[in-house]
Each structure stands twice: as structure tokens, then as C-alpha cells.
PDB file of C-alpha atoms in Angstrom:
ATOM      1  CA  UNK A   2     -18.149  22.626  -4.947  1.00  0.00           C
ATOM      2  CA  UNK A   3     -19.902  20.228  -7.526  1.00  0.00           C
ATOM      3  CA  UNK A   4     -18.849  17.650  -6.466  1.00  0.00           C
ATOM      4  CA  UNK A   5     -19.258  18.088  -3.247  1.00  0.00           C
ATOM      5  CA  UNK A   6     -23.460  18.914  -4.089  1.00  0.00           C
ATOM      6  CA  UNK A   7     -23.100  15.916  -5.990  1.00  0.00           C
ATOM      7  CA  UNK A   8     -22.499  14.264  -2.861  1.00  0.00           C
ATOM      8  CA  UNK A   9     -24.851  15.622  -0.638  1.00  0.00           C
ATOM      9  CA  UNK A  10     -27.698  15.117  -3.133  1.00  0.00           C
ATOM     10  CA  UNK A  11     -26.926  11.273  -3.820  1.00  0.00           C
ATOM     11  CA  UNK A  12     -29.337   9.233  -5.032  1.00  0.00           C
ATOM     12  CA  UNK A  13     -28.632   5.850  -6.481  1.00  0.00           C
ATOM     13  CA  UNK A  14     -29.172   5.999 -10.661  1.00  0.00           C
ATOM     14  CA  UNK A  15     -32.024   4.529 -11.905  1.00  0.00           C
ATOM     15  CA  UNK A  16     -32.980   4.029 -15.963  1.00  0.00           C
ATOM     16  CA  UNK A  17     -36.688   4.671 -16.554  1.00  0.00           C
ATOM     17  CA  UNK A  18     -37.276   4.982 -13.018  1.00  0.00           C
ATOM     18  CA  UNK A  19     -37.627   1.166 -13.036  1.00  0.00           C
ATOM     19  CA  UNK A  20     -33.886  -0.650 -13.324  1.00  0.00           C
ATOM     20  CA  UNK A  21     -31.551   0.114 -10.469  1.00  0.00           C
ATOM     21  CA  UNK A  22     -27.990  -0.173 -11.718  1.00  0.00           C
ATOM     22  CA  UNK A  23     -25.804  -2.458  -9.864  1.00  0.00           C
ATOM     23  CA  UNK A  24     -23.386  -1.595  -6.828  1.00  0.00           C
ATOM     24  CA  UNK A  25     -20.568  -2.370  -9.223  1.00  0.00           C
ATOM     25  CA  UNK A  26     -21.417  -0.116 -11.761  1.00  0.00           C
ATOM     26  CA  UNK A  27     -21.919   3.241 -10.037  1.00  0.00           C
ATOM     27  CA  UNK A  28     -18.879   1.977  -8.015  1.00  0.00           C
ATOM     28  CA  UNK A  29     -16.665   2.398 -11.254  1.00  0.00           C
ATOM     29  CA  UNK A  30     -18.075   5.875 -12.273  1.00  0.00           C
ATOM     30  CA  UNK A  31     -17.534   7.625  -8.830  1.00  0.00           C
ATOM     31  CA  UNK A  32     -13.793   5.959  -9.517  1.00  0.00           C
ATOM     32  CA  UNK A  33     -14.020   7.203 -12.803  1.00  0.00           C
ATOM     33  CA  UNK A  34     -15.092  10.587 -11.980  1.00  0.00           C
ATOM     34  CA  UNK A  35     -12.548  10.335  -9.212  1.00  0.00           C
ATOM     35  CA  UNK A  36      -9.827   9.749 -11.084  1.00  0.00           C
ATOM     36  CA  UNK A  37      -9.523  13.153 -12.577  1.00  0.00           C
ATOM     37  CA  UNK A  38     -10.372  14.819 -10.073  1.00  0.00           C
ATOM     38  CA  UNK A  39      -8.162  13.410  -7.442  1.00  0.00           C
ATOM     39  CA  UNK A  40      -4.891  14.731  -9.384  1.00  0.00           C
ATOM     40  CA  UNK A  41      -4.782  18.325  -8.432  1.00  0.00           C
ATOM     41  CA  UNK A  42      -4.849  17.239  -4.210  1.00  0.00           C
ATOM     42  CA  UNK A  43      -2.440  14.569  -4.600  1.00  0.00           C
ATOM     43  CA  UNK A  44       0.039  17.204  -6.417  1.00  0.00           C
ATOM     44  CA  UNK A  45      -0.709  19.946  -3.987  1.00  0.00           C
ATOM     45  CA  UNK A  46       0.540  17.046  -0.906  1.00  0.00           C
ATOM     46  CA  UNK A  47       3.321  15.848  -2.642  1.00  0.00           C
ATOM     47  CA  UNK A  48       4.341  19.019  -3.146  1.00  0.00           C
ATOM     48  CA  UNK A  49       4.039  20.009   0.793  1.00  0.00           C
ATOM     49  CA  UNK A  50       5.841  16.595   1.463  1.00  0.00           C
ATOM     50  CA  UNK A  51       8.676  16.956  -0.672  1.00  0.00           C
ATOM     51  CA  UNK A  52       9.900  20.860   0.586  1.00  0.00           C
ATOM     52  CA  UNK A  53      11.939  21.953   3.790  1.00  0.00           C
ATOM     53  CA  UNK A  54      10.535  23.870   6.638  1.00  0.00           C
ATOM     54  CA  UNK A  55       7.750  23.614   9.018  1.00  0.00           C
ATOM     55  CA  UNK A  56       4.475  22.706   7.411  1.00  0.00           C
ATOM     56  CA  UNK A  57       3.035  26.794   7.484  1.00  0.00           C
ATOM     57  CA  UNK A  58       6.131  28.042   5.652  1.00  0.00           C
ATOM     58  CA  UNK A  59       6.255  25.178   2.998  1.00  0.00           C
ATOM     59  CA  UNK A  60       2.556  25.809   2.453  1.00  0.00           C
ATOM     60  CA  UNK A  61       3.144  29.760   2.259  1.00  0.00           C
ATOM     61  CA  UNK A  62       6.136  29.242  -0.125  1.00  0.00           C
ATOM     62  CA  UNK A  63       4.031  26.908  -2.609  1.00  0.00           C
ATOM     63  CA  UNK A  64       1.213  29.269  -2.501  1.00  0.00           C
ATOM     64  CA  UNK A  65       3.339  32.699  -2.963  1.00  0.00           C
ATOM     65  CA  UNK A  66       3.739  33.723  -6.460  1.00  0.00           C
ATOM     66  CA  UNK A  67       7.140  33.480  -7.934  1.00  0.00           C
ATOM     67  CA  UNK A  68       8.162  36.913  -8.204  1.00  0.00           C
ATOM     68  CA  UNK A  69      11.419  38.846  -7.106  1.00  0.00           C
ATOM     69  CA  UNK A  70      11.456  36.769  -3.597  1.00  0.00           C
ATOM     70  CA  UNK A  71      11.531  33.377  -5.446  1.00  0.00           C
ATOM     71  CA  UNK A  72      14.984  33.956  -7.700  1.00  0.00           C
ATOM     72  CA  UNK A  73      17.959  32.348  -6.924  1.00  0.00           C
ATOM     73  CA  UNK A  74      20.072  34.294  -4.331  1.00  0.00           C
ATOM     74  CA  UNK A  75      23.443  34.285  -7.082  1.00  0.00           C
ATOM     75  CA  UNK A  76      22.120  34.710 -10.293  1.00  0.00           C
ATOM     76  CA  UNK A  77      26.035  33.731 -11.556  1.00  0.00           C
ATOM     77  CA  UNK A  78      24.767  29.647 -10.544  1.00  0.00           C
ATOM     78  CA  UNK A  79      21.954  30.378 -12.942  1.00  0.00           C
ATOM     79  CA  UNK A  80      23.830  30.027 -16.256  1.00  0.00           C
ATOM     80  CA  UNK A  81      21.036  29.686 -18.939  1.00  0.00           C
ATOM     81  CA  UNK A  82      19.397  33.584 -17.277  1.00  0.00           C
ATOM     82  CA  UNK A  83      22.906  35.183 -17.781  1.00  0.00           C
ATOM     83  CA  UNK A  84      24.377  33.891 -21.213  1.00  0.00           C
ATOM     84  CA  UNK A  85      21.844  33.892 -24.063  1.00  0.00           C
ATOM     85  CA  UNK A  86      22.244  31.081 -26.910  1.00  0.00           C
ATOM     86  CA  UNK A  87      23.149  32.473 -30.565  1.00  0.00           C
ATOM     87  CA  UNK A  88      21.606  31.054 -33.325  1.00  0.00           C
ATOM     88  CA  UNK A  89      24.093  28.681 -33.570  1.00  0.00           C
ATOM     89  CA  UNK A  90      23.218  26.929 -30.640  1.00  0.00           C
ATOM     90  CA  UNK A  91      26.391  27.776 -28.912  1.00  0.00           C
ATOM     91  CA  UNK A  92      26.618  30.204 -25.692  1.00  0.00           C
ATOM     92  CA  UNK A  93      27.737  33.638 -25.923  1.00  0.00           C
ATOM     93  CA  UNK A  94      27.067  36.658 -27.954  1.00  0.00           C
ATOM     94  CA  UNK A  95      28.738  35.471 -30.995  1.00  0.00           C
ATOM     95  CA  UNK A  96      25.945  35.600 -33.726  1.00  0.00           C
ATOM     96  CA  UNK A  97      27.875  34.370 -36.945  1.00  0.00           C
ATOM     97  CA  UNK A  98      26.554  32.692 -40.224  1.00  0.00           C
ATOM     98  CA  UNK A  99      23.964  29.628 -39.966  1.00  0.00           C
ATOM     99  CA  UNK A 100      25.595  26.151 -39.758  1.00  0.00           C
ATOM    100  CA  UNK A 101      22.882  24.937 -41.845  1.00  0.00           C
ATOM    101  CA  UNK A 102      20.831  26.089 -44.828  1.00  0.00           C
ATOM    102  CA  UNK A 103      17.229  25.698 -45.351  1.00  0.00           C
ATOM    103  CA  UNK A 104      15.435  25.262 -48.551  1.00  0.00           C
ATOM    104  CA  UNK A 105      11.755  25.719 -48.813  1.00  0.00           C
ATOM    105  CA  UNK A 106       9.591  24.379 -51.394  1.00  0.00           C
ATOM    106  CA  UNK A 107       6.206  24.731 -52.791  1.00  0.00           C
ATOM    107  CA  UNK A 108       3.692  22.103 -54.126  1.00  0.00           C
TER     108      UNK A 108
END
């Protein structure tokens, strides 16, 4: 919405109300100020572009919160949500003594 005011009240900058800065120059900060703002769109279509389904249901499914509807249908496929790591870094529930030791030291 700023940006958009910012647009609609345009007027060229001036310094001291006497030097007009040249085409050039405000042409680089509106591509400046563009830059970051231009991100967020471009995600949003690339995301609407790259999913399956007519154009209303990929925009509903990118727009609905992922909740219960949005888990995987077989939660089996999903191995990481089903077997927790142990501290040893290896799957299961085995929780045994620490591989490695770790000294701490004060200076």
C-alpha cells in the first residue's frame, strides 16, 4: 500500500529545490527499491506455476494452512515422523552410552 502511494504521489526528487537529479539516477533507486520488494510476488507465481491442478485449487492449496488436510496420506512413507533419532544419531529407540565425550573448560 506504500508503495503503491508512493506511486501515485510521484514527483521527480529535487536537492534544495534547485538540482533535479538525473533520469539515471532515480532510475536505479526505483530498481533498488524494487528489488526487495519484487521477491515475495515472484515466489508466490512460481509457486502457482510449479503445482498440479487447475489454477483455483493450486491457489487454494498454497493459501490453506498446513494442518491435518496437508499430511501425507501414509504416514509409514514418512520415515523421519515415525522413528525418532537416539542420541547416537542412529534410528530407533535404542538410547545407549554417548559415542563421544565432551570436556568443557574454563578460562
Amino acid at each position: 500500500a506504500c508503495f503503491i502511494f508512493s506511486l501515485a504521489k510521484y514527483a521527480p526528487l529535487t536537492y534544495n529545490k534547485v538540482y533535479k537529479y538525473p533520469d539515471w539516477a532515480e532510475g536505479l533507486g526505483w530498481l533498488l527499491a524494487l528489488s526487495s520488494m519484487i521477491c515475495i510476488p515472484l515466489v508466490v507465481v512460481v509457486k502457482i506455476i510449479q503445482s498440479d491442478g487447475p489454477i483455483i485449487e493450486r491457489i487454494k492449496m498454497l493459501t490453506a494452512p498446513k494442518g491435518e488436510g496437508r499430511k501425507p496420506k501414509d504416514v509409514a512413507l514418512d520415515a523421519e515422523a515415525t522413528v525418532p533419532l537416539s542420541p547416537n544419531g542412529t534410528a530407533g529407540n535404542e538410547v545407549g552410552k554417548p559415542t563421544q565425550i565432551i570436556i568443557e573448560t574454563a578460562m
